[in-house]
mmCIF file of C-alpha atoms in Angstrom:
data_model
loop_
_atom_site.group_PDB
_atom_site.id
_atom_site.type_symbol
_atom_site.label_atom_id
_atom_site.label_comp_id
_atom_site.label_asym_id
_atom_site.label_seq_id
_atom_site.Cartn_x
_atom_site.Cartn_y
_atom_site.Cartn_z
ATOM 1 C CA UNK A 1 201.383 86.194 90.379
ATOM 2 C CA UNK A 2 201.537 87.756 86.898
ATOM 3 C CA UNK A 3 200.579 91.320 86.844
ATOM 4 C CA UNK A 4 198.798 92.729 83.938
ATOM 5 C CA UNK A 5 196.735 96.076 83.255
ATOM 6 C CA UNK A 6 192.792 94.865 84.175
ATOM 7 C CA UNK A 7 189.395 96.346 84.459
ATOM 8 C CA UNK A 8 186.585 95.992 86.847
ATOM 9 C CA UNK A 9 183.222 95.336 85.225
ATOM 10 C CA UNK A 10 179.449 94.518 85.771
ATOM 11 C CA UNK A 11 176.950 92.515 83.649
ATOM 12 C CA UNK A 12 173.741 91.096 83.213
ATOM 13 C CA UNK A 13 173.561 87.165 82.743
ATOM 14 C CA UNK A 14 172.277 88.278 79.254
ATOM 15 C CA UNK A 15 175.862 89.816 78.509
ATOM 16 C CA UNK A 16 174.077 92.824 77.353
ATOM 17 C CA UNK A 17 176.069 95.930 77.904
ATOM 18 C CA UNK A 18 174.284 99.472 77.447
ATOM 19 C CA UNK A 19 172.567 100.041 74.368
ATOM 20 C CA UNK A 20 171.811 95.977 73.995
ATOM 21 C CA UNK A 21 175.413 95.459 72.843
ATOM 22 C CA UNK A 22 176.598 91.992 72.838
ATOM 23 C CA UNK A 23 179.466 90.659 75.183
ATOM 24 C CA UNK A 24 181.151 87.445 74.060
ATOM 25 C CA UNK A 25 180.920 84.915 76.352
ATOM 26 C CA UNK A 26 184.327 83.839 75.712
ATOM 27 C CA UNK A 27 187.967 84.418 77.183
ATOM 28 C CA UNK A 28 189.406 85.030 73.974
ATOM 29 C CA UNK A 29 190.636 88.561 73.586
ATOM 30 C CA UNK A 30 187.659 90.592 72.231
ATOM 31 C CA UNK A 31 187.645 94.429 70.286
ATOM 32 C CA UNK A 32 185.044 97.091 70.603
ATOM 33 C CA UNK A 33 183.419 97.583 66.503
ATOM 34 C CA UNK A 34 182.539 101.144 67.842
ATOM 35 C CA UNK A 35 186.241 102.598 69.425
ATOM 36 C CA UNK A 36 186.899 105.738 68.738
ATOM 37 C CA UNK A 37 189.400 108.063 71.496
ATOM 38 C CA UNK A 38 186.878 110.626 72.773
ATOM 39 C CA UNK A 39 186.524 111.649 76.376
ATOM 40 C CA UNK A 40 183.293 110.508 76.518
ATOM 41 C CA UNK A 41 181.416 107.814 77.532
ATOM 42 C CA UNK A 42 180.828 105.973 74.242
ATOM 43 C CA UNK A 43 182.647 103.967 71.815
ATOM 44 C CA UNK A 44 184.566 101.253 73.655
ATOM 45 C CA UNK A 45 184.220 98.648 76.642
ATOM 46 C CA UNK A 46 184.038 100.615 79.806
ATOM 47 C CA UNK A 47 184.887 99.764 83.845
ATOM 48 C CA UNK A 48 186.912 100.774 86.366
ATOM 49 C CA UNK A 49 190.702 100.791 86.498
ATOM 50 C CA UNK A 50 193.026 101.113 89.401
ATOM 51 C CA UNK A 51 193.530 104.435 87.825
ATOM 52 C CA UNK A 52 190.138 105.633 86.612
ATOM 53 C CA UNK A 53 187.215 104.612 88.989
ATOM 54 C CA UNK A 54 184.381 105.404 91.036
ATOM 55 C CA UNK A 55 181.380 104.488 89.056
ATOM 56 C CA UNK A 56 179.336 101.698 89.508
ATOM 57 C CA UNK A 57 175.727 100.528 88.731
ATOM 58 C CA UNK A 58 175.354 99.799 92.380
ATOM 59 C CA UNK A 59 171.669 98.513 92.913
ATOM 60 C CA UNK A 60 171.567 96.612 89.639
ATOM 61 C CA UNK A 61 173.400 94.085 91.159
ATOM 62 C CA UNK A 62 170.491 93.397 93.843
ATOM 63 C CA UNK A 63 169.469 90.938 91.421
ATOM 64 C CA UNK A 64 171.039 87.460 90.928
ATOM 65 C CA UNK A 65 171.389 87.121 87.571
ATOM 66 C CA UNK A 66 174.324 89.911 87.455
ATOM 67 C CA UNK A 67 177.921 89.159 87.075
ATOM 68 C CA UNK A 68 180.946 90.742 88.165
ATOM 69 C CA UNK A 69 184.223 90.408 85.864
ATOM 70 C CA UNK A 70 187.574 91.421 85.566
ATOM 71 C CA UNK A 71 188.989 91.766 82.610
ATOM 72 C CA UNK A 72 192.936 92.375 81.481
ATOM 73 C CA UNK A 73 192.897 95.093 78.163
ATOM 74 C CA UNK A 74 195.852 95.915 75.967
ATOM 75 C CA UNK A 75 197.262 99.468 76.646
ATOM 76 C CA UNK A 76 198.516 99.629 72.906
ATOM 77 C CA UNK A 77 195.057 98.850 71.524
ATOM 78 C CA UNK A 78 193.521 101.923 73.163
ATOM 79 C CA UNK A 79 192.651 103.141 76.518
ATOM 80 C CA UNK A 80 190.925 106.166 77.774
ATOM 81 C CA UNK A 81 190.817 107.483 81.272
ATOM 82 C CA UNK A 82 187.109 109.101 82.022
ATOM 83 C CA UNK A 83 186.286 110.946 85.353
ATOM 84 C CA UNK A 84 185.183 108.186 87.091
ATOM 85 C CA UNK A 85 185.552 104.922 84.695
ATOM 86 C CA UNK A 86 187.658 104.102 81.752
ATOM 87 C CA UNK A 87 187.058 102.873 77.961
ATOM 88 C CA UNK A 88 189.430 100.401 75.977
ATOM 89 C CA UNK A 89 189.683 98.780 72.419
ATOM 90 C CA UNK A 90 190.481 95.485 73.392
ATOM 91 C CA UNK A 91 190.605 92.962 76.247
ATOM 92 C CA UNK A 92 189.810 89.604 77.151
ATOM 93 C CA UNK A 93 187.995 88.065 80.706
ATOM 94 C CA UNK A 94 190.195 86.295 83.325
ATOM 95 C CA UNK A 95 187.736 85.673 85.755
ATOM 96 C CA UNK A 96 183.966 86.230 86.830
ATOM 97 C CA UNK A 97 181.748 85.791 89.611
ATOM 98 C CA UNK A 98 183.333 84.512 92.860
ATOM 99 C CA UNK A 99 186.374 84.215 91.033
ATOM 100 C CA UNK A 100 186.653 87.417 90.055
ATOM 101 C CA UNK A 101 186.370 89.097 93.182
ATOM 102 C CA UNK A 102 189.612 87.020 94.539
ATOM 103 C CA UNK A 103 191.423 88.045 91.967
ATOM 104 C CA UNK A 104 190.653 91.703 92.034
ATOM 105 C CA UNK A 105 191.573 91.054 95.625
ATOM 106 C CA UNK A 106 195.321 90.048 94.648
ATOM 107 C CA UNK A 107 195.450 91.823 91.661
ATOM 108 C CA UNK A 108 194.817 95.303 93.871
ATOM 109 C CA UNK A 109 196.605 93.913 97.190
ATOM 110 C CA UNK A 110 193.750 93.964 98.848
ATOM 111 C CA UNK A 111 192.847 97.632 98.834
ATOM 112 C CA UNK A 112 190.184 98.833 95.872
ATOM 113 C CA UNK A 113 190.634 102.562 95.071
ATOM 114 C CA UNK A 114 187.041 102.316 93.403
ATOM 115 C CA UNK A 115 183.461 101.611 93.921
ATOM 116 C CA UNK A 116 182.176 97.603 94.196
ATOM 117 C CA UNK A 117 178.740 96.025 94.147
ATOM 118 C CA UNK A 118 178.742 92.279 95.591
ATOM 119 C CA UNK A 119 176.041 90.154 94.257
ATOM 120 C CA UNK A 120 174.109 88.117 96.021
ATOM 121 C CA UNK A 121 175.733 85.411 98.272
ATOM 122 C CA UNK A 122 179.559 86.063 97.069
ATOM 123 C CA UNK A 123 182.166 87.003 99.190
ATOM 124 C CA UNK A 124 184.366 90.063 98.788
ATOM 125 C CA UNK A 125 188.424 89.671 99.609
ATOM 126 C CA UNK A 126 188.770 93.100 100.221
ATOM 127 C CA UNK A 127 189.996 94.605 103.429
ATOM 128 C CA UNK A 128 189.197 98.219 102.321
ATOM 129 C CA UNK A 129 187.300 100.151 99.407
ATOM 130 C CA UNK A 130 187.806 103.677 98.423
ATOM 131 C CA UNK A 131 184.497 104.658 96.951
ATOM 132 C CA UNK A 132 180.842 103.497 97.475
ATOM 133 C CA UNK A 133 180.383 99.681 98.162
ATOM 134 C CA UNK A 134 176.957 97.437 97.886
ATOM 135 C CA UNK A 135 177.089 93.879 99.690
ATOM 136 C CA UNK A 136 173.638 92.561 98.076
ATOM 137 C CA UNK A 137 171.286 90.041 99.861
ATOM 138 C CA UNK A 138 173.624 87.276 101.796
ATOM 139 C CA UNK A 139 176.970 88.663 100.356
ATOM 140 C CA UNK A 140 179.896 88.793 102.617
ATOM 141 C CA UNK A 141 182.912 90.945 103.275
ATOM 142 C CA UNK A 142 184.679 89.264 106.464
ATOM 143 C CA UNK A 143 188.057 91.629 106.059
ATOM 144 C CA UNK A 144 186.396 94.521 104.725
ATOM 145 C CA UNK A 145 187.731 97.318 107.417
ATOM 146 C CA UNK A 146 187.178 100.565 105.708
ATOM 147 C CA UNK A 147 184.842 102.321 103.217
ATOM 148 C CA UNK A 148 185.601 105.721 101.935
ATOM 149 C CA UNK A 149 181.986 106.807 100.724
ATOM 150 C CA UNK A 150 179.140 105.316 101.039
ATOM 151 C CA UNK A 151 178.142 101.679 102.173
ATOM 152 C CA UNK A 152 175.002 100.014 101.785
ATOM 153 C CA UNK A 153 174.489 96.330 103.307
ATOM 154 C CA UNK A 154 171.122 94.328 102.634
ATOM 155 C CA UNK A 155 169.543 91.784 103.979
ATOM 156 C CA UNK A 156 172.002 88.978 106.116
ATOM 157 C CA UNK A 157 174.862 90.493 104.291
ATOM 158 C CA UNK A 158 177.936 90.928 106.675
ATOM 159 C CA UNK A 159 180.950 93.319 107.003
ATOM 160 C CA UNK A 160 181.661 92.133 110.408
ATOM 161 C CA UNK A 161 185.292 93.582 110.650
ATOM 162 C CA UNK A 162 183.934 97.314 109.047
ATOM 163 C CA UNK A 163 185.045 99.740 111.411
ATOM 164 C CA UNK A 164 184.738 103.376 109.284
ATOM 165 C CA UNK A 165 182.604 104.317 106.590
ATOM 166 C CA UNK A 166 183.419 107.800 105.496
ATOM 167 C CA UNK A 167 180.122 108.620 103.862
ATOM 168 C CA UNK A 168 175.847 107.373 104.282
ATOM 169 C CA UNK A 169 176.214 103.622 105.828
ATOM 170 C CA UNK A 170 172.394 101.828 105.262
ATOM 171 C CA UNK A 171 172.357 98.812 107.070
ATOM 172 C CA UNK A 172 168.744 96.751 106.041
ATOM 173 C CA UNK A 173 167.733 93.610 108.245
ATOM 174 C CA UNK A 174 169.492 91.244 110.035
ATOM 175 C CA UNK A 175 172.649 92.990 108.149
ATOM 176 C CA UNK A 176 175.960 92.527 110.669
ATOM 177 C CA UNK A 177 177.973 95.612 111.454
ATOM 178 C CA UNK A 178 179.314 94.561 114.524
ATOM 179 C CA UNK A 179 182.693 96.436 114.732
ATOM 180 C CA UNK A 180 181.425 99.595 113.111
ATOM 181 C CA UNK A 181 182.149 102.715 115.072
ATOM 182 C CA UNK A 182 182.498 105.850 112.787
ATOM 183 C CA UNK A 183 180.814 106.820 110.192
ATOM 184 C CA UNK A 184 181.282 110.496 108.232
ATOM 185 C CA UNK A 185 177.791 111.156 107.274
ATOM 186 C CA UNK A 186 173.853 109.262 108.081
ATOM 187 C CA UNK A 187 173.875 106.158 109.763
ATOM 188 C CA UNK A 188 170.527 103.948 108.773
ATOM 189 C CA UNK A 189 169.690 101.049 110.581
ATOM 190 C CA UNK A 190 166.791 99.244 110.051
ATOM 191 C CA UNK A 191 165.276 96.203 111.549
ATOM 192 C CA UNK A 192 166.966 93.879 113.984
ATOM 193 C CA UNK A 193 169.825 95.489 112.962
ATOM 194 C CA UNK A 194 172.241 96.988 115.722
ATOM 195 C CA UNK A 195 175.838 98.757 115.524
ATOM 196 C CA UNK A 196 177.203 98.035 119.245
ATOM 197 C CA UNK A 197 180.622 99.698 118.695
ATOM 198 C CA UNK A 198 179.142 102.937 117.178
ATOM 199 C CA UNK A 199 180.802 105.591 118.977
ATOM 200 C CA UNK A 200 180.432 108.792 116.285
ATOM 201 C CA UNK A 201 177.836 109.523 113.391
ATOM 202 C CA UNK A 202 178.546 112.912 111.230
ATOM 203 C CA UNK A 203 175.100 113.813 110.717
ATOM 204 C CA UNK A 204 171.889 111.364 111.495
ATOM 205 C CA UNK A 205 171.496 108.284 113.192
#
């Protein structure tokens, strides 16, 4: 496939960023009216990069009406890297929703250096993640193997490959962990929820 620079974003079905600002529903390329270059959150479209990531509105995305997106931006335009996001001038959508999470999962070979949240009933391509990942309410993850922070699975989702979670893992009811055996920090499992191959827990189980 074509390779191009992209972004990792969130929305609501509103397409109301922060501050009420208006996203184009479109996938024509699309400039931010406020740019400007400052380190700062501010004054462009934000998301995650494979460079610049980590930050994620995690439990917005509990409800349905959110979409995920990735976007490709134009390096000449403008781009900023922030500590744990990035800003740029100009970019237009390739993909969103189910969509978008198989083509972040090509796009990044699989392997996410960021943070995700999974909406609702969509399935994430990703066999690992390097920051904190959400699988909402009936979401799915059936390669995911790793997570480097902290992983959070609601109700019937299912990560049934996860084997190491480096940070907190919640796991809320009838959530399947099934091959999960380490995890770095608390372990929370709540009803008829059950970790067989748990073998080591950092701090509280």
């Amino acid at each position: 496939m074509t390779m191009y620079p992209y972004i990792l974003r969130s929305l609501p079905a509103s397409r109301l960023a922060y501050g009420n600002f208006p996203i184009p529903d479109t996938d024509e390329w699309i400039d931010a009216t406020d740019w400007n270059t400052l380190a700062e959150c501010g004054g462009g479209f934000h998301g995650q990069s494979a460079e610049h990531y980590g930050y994620w509105h995690g439990e917005a995305c509990v409800l349905d009406d959110w979409l995920i997106q990735v976007y490709e931006y134009d390096p000449d335009a403008g781009y900023v890297g922030l500590e744990n996001k990035c800003k740029v001038r100009r970019m237009r959508r390739r993909a969103e929703g189910q969509a978008a999470l198989d083509l972040l999962g090509e796009l990044c070979g699989g392997h996410w250096p960021g943070s995700i949240a999974v909406p609702p009933g969509l399935t994430l391509p990703l066999a690992s993640v390097g920051g904190n990942c959400w699988l909402h309410t009936r979401a799915s993850a059936p390669v995911l193997a790793s997570v480097g922070r902290s992983c959070t699975l609601y109700h019937m989702a299912a990560a049934p490959a996860l084997t190491i979670v480096g940070g907190n893992c919640w796991v809320y009811s009838v959530a399947t962990v099934t091959a999960l055996a380490i995890v770095g920090m608390d372990c929370t499992l709540h009803a008829r929820t059950t970790a067989p191959a748990l073998v080591k827990v950092g701090r509280d189980c």
